[in-house]
Coordinates of C-alpha atoms and ligand atoms in Angstrom, one line a residue:
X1 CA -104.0 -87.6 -34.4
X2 CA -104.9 -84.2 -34.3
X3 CA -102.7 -81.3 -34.3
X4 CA -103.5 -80.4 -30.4
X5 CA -102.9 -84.1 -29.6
X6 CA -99.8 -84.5 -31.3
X7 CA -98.4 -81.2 -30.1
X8 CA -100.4 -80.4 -26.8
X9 CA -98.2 -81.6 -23.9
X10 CA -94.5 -80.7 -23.9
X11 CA -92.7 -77.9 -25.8
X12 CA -89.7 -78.5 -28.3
X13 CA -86.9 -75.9 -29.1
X14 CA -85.7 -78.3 -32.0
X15 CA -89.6 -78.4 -33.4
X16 CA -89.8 -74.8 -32.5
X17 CA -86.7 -74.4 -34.5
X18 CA -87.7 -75.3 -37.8
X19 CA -88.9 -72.5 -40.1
X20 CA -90.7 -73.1 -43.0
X21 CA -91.0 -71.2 -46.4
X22 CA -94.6 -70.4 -47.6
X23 CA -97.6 -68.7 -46.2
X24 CA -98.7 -68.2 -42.7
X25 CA -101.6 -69.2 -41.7
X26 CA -104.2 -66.8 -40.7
X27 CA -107.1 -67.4 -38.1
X28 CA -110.3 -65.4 -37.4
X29 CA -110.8 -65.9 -33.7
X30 CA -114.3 -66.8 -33.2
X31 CA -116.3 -64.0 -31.6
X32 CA -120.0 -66.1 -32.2
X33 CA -118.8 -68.9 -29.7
X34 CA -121.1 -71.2 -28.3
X35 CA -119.2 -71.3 -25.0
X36 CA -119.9 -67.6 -24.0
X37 CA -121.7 -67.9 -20.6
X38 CA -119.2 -70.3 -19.4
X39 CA -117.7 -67.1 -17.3
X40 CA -120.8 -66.0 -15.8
X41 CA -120.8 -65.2 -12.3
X42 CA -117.0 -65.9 -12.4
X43 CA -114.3 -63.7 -12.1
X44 CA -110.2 -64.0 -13.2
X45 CA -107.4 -62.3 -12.2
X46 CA -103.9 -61.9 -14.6
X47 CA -100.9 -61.0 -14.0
X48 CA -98.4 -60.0 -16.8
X49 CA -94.5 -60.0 -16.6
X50 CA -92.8 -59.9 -19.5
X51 CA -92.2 -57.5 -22.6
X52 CA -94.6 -55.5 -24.3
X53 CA -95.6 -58.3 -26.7
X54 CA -96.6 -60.0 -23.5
X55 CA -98.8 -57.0 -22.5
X56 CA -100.3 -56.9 -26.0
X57 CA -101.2 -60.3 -25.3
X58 CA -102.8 -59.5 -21.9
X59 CA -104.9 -57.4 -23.5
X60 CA -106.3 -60.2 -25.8
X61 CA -106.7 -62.6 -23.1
X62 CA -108.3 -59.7 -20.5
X63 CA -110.8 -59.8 -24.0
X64 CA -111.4 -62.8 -24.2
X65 CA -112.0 -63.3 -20.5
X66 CA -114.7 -60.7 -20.8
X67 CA -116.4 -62.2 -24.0
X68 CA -117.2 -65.5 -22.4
X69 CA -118.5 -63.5 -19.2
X70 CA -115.9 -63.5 -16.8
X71 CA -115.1 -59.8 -15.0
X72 CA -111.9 -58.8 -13.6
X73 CA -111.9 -59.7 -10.0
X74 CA -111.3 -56.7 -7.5
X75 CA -107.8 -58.9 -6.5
X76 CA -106.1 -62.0 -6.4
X77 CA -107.9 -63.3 -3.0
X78 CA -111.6 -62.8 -4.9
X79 CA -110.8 -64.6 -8.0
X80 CA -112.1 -68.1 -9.2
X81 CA -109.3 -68.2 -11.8
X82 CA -105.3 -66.2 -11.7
X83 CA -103.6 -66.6 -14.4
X84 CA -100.0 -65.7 -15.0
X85 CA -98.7 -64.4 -18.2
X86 CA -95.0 -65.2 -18.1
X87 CA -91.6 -64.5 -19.2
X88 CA -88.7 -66.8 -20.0
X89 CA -86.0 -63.8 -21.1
X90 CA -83.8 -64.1 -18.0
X91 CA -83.4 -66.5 -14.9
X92 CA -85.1 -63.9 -12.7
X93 CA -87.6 -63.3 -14.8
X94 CA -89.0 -67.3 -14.6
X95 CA -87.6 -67.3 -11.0
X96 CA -90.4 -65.0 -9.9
X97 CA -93.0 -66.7 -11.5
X98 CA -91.8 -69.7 -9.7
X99 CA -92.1 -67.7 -6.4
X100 CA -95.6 -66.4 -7.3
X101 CA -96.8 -70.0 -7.3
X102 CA -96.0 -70.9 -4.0
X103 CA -97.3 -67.8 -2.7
X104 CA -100.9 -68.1 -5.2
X105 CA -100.9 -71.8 -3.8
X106 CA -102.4 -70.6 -0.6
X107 CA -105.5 -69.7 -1.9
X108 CA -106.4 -72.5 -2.9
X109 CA -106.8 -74.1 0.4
X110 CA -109.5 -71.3 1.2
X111 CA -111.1 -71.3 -2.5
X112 CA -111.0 -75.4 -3.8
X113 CA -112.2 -74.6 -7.0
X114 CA -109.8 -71.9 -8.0
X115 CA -107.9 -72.3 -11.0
X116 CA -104.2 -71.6 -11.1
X117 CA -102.9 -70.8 -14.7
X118 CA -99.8 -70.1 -16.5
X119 CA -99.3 -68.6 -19.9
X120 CA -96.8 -66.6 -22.0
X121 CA -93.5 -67.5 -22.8
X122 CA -92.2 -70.2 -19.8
X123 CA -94.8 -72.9 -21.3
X124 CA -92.5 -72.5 -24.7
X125 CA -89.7 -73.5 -22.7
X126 CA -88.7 -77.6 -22.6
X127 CA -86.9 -77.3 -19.2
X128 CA -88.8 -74.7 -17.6
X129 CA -91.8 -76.8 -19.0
X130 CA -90.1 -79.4 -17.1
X131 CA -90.2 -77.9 -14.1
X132 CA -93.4 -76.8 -13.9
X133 CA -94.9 -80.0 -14.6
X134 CA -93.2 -81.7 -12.5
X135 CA -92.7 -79.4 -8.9
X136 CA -95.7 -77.8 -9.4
X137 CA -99.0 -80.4 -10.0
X138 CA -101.1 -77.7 -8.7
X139 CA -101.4 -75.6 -11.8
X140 CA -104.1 -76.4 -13.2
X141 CA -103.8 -74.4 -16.5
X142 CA -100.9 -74.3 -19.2
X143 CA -101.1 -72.8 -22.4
X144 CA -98.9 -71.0 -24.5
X145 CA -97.8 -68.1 -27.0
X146 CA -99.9 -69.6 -29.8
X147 CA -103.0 -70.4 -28.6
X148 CA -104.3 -67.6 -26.9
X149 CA -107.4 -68.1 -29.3
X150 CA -108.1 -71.3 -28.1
X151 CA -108.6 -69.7 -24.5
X152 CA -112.1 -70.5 -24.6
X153 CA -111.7 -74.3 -25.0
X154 CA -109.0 -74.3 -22.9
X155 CA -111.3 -72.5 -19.9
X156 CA -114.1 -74.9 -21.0
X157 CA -112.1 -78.3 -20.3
X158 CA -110.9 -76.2 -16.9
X159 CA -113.9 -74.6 -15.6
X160 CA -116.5 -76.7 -16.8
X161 CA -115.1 -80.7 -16.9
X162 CA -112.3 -79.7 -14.0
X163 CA -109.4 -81.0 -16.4
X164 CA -105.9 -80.2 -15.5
X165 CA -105.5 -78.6 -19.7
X166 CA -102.0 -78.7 -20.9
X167 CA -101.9 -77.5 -24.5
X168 CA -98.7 -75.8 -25.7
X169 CA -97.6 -75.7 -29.7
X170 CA -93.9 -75.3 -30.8
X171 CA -94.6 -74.1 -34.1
X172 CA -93.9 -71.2 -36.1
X173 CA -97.3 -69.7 -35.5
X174 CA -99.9 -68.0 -37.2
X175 CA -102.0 -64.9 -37.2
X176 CA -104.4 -64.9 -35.4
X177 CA -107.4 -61.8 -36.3
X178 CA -110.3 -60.4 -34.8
X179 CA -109.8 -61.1 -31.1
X180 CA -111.3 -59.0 -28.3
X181 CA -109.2 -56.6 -26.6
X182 CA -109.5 -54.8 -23.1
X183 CA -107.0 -52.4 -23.4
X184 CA -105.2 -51.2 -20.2
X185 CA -104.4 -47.5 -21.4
X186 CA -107.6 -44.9 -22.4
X187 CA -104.7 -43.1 -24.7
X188 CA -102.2 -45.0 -25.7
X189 CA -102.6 -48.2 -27.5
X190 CA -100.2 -51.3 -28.7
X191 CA -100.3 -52.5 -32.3
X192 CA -99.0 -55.6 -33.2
X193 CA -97.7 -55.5 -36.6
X194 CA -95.4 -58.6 -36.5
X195 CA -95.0 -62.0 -34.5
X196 CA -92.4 -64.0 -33.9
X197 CA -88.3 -63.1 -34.5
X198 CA -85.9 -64.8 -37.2
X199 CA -82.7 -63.4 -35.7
X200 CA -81.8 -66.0 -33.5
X201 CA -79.3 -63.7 -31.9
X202 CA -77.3 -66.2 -29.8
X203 CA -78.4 -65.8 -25.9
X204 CA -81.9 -65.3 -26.7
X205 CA -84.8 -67.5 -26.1
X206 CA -87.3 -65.5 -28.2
X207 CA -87.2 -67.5 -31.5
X208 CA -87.8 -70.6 -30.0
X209 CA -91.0 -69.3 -27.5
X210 CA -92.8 -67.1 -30.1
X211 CA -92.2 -69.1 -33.6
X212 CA -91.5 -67.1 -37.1
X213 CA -91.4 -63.9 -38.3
X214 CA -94.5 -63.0 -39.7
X215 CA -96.0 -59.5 -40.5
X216 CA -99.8 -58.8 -40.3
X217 CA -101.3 -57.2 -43.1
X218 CA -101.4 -53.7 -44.1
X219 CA -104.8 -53.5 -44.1
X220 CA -105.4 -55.2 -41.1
X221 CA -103.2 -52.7 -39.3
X222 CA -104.4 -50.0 -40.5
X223 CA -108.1 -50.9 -40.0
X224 CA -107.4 -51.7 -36.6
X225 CA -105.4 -47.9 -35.8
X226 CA -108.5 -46.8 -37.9
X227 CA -110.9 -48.0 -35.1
X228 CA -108.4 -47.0 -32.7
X229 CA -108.9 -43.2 -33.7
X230 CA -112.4 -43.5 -34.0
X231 CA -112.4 -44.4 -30.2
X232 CA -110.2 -41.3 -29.3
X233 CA -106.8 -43.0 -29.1
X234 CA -104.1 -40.2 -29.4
X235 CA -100.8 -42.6 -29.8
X236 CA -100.1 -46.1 -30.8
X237 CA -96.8 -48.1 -30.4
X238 CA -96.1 -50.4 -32.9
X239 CA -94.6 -53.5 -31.6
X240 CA -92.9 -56.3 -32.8
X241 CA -89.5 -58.1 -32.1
X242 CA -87.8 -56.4 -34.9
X243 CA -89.8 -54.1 -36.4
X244 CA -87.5 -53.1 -39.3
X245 CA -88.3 -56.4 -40.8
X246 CA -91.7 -56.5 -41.3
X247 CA -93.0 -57.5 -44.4
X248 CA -89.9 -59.6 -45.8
X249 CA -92.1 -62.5 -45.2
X250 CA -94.7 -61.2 -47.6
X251 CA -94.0 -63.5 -50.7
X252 CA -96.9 -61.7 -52.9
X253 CA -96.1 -58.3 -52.4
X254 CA -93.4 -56.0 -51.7
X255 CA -94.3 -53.6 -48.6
X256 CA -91.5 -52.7 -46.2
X257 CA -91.9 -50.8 -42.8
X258 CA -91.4 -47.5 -44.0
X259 CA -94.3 -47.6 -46.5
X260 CA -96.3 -48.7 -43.3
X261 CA -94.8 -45.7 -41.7
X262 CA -95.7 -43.4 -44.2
X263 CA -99.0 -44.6 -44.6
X264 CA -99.0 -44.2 -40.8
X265 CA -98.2 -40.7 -41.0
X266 CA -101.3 -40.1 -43.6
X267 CA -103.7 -41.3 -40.5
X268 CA -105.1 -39.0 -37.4
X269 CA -103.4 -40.6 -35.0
X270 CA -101.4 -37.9 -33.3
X271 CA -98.9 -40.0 -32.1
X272 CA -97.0 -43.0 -33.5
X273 CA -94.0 -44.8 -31.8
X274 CA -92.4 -48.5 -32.8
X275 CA -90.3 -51.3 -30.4
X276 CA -87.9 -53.0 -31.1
X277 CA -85.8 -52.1 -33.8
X278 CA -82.6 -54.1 -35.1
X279 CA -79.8 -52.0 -36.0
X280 CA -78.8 -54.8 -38.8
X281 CA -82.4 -54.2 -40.3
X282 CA -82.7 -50.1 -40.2
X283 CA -82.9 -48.8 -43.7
X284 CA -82.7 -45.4 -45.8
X285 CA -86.3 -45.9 -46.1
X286 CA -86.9 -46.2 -42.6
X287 CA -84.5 -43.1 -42.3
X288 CA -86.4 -41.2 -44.6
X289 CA -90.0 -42.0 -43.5
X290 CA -88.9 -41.2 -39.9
X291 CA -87.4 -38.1 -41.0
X292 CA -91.0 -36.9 -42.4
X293 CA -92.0 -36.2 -38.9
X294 CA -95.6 -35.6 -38.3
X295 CA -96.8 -37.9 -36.1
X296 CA -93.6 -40.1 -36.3
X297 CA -92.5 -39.5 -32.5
X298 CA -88.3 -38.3 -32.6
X299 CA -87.5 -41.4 -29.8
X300 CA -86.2 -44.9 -31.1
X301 CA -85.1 -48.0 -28.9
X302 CA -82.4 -49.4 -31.3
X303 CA -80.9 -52.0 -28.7
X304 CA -76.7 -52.3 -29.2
X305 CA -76.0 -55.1 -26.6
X306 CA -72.6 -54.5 -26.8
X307 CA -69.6 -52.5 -28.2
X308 CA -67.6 -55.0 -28.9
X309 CA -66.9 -56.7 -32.2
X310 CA -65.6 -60.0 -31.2
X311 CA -68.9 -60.4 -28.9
X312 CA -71.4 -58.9 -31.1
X313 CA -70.5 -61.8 -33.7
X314 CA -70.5 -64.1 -30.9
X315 CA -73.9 -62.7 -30.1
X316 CA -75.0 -63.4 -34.1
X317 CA -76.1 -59.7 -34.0
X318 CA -74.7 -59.2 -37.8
X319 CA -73.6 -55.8 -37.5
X320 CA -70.5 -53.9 -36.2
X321 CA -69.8 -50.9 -34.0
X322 CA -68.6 -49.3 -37.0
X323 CA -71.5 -50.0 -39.0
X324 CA -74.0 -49.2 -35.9
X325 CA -72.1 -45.9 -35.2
X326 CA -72.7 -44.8 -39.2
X327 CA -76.4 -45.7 -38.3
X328 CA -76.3 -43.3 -35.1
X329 CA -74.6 -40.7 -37.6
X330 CA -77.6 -41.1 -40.2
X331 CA -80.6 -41.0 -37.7
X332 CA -78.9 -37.8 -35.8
X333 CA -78.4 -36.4 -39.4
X334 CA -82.0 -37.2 -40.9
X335 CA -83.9 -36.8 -37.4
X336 CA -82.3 -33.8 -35.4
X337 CA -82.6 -33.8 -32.0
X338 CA -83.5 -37.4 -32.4
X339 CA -83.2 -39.4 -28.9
X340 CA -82.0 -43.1 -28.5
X341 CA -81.8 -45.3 -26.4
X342 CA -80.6 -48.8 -26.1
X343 CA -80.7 -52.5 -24.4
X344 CA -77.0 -53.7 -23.1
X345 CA -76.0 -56.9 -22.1
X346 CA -72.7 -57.1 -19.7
X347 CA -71.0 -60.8 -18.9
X348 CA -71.7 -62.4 -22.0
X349 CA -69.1 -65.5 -22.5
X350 CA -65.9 -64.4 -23.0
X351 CA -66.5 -60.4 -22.5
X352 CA -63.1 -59.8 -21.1
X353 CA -62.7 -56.0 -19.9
X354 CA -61.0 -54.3 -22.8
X355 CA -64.4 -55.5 -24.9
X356 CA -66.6 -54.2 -22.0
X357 CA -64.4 -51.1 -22.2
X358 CA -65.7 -50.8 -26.1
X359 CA -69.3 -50.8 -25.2
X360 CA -68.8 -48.2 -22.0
X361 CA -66.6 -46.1 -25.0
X362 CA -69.4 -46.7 -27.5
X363 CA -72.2 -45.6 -25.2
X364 CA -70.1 -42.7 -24.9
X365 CA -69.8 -41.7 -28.7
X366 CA -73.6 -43.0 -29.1
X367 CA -74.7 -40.1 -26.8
X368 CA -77.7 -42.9 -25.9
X369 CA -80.1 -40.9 -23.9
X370 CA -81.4 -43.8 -21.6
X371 CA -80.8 -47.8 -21.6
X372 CA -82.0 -51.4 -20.3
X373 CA -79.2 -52.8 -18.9
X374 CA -78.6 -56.4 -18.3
X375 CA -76.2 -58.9 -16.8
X376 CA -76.1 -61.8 -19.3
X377 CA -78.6 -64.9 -17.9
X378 CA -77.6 -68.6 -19.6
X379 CA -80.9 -70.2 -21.0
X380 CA -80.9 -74.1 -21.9
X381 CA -81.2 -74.9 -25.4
X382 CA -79.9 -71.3 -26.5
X383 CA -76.5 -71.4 -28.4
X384 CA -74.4 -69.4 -26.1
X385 CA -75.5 -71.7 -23.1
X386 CA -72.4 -74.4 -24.4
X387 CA -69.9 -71.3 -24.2
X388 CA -67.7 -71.1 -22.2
X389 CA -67.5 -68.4 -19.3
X390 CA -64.2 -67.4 -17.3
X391 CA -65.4 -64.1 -16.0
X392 CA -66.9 -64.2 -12.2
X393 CA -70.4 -63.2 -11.1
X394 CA -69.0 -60.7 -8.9
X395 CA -67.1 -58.9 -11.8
X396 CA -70.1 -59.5 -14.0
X397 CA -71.7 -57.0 -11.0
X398 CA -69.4 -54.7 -11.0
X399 CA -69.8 -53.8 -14.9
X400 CA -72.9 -53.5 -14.4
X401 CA -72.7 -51.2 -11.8
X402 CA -69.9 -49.0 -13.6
X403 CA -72.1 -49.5 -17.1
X404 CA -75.5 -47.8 -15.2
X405 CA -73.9 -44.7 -13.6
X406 CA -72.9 -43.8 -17.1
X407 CA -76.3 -44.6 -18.8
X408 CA -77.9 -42.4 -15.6
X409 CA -75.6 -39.6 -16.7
X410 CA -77.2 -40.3 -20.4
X411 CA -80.5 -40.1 -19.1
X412 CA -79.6 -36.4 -17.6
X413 CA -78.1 -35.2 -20.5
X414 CA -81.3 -36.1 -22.5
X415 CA -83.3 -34.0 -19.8
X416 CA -81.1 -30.6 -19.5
X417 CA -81.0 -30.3 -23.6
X418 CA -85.3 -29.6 -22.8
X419 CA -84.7 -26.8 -20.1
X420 CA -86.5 -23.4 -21.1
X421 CA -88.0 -25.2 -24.2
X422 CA -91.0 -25.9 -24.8
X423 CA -92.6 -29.6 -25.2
X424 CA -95.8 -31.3 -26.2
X425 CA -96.6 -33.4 -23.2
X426 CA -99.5 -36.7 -23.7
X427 CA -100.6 -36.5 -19.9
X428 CA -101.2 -40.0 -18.6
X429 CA -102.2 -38.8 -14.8
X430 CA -101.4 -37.9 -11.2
X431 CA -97.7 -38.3 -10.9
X432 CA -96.9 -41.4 -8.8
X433 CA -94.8 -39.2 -6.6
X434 CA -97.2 -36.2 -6.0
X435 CA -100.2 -36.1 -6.2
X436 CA -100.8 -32.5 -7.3
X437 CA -98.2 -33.2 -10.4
X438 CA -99.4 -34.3 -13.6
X439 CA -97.3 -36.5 -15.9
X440 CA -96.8 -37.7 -19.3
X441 CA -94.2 -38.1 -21.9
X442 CA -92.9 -35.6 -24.6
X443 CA -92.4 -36.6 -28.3
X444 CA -89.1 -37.6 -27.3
X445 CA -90.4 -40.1 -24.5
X446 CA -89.1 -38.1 -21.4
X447 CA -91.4 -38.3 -18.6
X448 CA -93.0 -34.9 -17.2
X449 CA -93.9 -33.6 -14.3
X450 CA -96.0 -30.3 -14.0
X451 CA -99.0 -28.7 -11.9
X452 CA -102.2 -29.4 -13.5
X453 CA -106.0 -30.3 -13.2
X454 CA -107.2 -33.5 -13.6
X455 CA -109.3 -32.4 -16.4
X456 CA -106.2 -32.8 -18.0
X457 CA -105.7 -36.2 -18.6
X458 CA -105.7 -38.2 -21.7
X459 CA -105.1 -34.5 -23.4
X460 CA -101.9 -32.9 -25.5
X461 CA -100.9 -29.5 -23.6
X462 CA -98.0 -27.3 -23.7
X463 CA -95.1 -27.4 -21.4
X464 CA -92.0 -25.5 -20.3
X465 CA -89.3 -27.4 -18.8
X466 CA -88.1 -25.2 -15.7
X467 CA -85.7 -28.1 -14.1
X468 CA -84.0 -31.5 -15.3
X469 CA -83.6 -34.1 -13.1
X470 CA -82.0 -38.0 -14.0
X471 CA -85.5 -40.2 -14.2
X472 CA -87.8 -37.1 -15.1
X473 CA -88.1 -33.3 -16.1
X474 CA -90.4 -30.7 -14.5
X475 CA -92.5 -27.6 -15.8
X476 CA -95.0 -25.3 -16.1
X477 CA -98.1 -25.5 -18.2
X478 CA -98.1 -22.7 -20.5
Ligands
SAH1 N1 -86.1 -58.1 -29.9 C1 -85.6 -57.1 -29.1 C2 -85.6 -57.3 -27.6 C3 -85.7 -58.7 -27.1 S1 -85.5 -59.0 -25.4 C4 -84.2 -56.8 -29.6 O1 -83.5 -57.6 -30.2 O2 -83.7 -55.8 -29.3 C5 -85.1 -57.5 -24.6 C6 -83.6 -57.5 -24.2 O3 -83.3 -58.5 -23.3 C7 -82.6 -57.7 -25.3 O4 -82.4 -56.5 -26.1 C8 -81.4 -58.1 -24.5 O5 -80.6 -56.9 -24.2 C9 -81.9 -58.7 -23.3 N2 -81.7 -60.2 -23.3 C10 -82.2 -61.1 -24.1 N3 -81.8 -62.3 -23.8 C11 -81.0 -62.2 -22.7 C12 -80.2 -63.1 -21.9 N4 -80.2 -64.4 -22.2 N5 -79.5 -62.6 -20.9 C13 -79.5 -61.2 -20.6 N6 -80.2 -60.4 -21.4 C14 -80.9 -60.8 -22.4
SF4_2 FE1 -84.0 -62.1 -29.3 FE2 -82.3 -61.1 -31.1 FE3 -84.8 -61.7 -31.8 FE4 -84.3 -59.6 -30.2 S1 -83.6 -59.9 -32.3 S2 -85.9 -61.1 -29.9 S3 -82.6 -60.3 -29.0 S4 -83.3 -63.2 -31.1
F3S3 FE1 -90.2 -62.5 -22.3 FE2 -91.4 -63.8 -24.1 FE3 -91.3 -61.1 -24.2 S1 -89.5 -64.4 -23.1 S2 -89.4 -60.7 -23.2 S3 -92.3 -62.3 -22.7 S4 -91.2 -62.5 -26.0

């Protein structure tokens, strides 16, 4: 049996489990293919939920797509094939998938021939797998996290021999190299520098849907920010589930993230930002790369979940609040005027109030300048799905609420310390909200608003902040 027939139906947490010492493997995806004019006179429409990995990955597929002669269809109605790339992270988050299908299901009866696809992170999942499979017979298309490559055999078998193709792996993944990219942004540009996540942090479903930590090479990064300049990309964000460990699965040489930041900072890129970070993972090194500045951007996501002891080591997050705090101290000390912000979770089992009390009192002493928050969503197979829960939804709700209007008041703060000053602002476009208003983002990652020509986009201009308001700040080009 081969490896796509012993693996290619149903996904396994307890395979997906398993992580093996020794190399990764690492693929060239195969640009010369022989099935390149299997998209001709076709078109595809995707859809991405999901996290920034997910877009990344939209990005290759959107490629890929394009390299076998498929274009991007002007909408959903037109197209001969919609794919969705999903997201497993929360219940809502597969929910609307779910809802998507019945609603994408229509076409079909106009359009017999279109193909309805999933990808991303629900294939990963056995009982969302389950599911799908079984409720919903018309998707034609399932493929997962690591086999994006294999999107042209995949399309063949669909397309070409009108075979329902199921092919999902639960293993800890390779790298794959080389594969074609449409990026969404003219500007700003994702980086992968890492897969997978080895953290198994107790709620989440991520080390079971995108396999083991691995780090892309050096080289291969910095090749590919290389090109990226070359084509008149001004900032990159380095992704990668926790980016503070990248390299510790090198076994042949010793290169931590904050020599890839400081060879970063040698490059002409005049912008460079990193997501996620893991508080248990941040280093002096890190610290002290960071605090080089440059092009190293003063913002950093450095998600807390919670300020509460007794949860956090429930949650397998392997620091404290005491230790996390020190780590706030250091970045504000090494990085002044440094901006962070955070990802909370509210409702996990056995959060009783004086712990959710601890993480509206740590947010407090954090001074976090913006957050994601969350109410805490069960998922099958996940540790902290077998424990239990006292605390009603309702309650669950009102935390929530009580946790966002302080966050809001953090994001206001983070906008009044910029009034009169002035900031470097990458402009991105017409501001959704007015169309005579510019906006992009400051160094710090606020969003700006200001009066400007169109000629301005995609440039680096001066700005004085004249008024802060909670979700933006407004000026006047100097
Ligand atoms: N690797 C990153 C982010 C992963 S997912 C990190 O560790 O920070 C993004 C956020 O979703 C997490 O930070 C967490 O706050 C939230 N999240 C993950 N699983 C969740 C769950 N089961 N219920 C609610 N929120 C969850
Ligand atoms: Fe999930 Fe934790 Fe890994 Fe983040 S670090 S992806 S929350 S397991
Ligand atoms: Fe969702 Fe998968 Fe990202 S579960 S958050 S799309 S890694």
């Amino acid at each position: 049996m081969t490896l796509y027939e012993e693996y290619y139906k149903t996904p396994s947490f307890k395979r997906a489990r398993k992580r093996k010492q020794g190399q990764t493997p690492i693929i060239d995806f195969d640009r010369h293919t022989t099935l390149k004019n299997i998209g001709k006179g076709r078109t595809y429409h995707l859809a991405t939920y999901g996290c920034q990995g997910n877009e990344a990955d939209s990005e290759a597929i959107k490629g890929i797509f394009e390299s076998l002669g498929f274009k991007e269809a002007a909408g959903e109605e037109t197209a001969d094939v919609i794919l969705l790339n999903t997201c497993v992270i929360r219940a809502n988050a597969e929910n609307r998938v779910f809802g998507e299908l019945g609603r994408l299901k229509q076409y079909k009866r106009h359009n017999p021939d279109l193909l309805l696809g999933i990808c991303g992170c629900m294939p990963q999942d056995e009982s969302v797998m389950d599911r799908l499979l079984k409720d919903y017979p018309y998707v034609d298309i399932v493929f997962g996290t690591h086999n994006i490559h294999r999107l042209p055999e995949i399309l063949e078998n669909a397309v070409l021999n009108k075979e329902r193709v199921v092919e999902v792996l639960s293993d800890e993944g390779s790298i794959v190299e080389a594969m074609p990219k449409k990026r969404a942004h003219p500007t700003k540009a994702w980086v992968n520098i890492m897969f997978g996540c080895d953290e198994f942090c107790t709620y989440c479903v991520v080390p079971y849907t995108r396999g083991k930590e691995r780090s892309r090479s050096p080289e291969a990064i910095l090749e590919e920010v290389d090109a990226l300049v070359e084509e008149g990309y001004k900032e990159i964000t380095l992704l990668g589930q926790n980016v503070n460990a990248y390299g510790r699965d090198f076994s042949a040489r010793d290169y931590t993230f904050a020599d890839l930041l400081n060879a970063l900072n040698e490059k002409p890129i005049a912008r460079v930002r990193f997501t996620t970070s893991h508080p248990n993972d941040f280093d002096d090194a890190a610290i002290a790369a960071l605090a080089k500045g440059g092009n190293m951007m003063p913002h950093i996501h450095l998600p807390v979940q919670s300020g509460s002891n007794k949860i956090l080591k429930k949650m397998n997050r392997k620091y404290t609040r005491e230790s996390f705090l020190t780590l706030i101290g250091k970045l504000k000390e090494a990085i002044p005027g440094v901006s962070i912000t955070t990802d909370l979770i509210v409702g996990f089992p056995g959060e009783e109030q004086e712990d959710f009390e601890e993480t509206l009192s740590l947010v407090k002493e954090s001074e976090f300048e913006g957050a994601f928050t969350f109410i805490y969503s069960p998922r099958k197979g996940t540790p902290s799905a077998k424990y239990p829960d006292h605390t009603p939804m309702d309650a669950k709700k009102e935390r929530l609420q009580t946790l966002m209007e302080l966050v809001n008041e953090g994001y206001k703060k983070g906008h009044e310390r910029f009034v009169g000053e002035v900031v470097s602002v990458l402009v991105d476009g017409k501001s959704k909200q007015d169309s005579n208003m510019l906006a992009g983002y400051s160094p710090h990652n606020k969003l700006v608003h200001f009066e400007g020509d169109a000629s301005l986009v995609g440039r680096i201009v001066d700005v004085r902040i004249v008024e802060a308001k909670t979700w933006f700040m407004k000026g006047e080009r100097l």
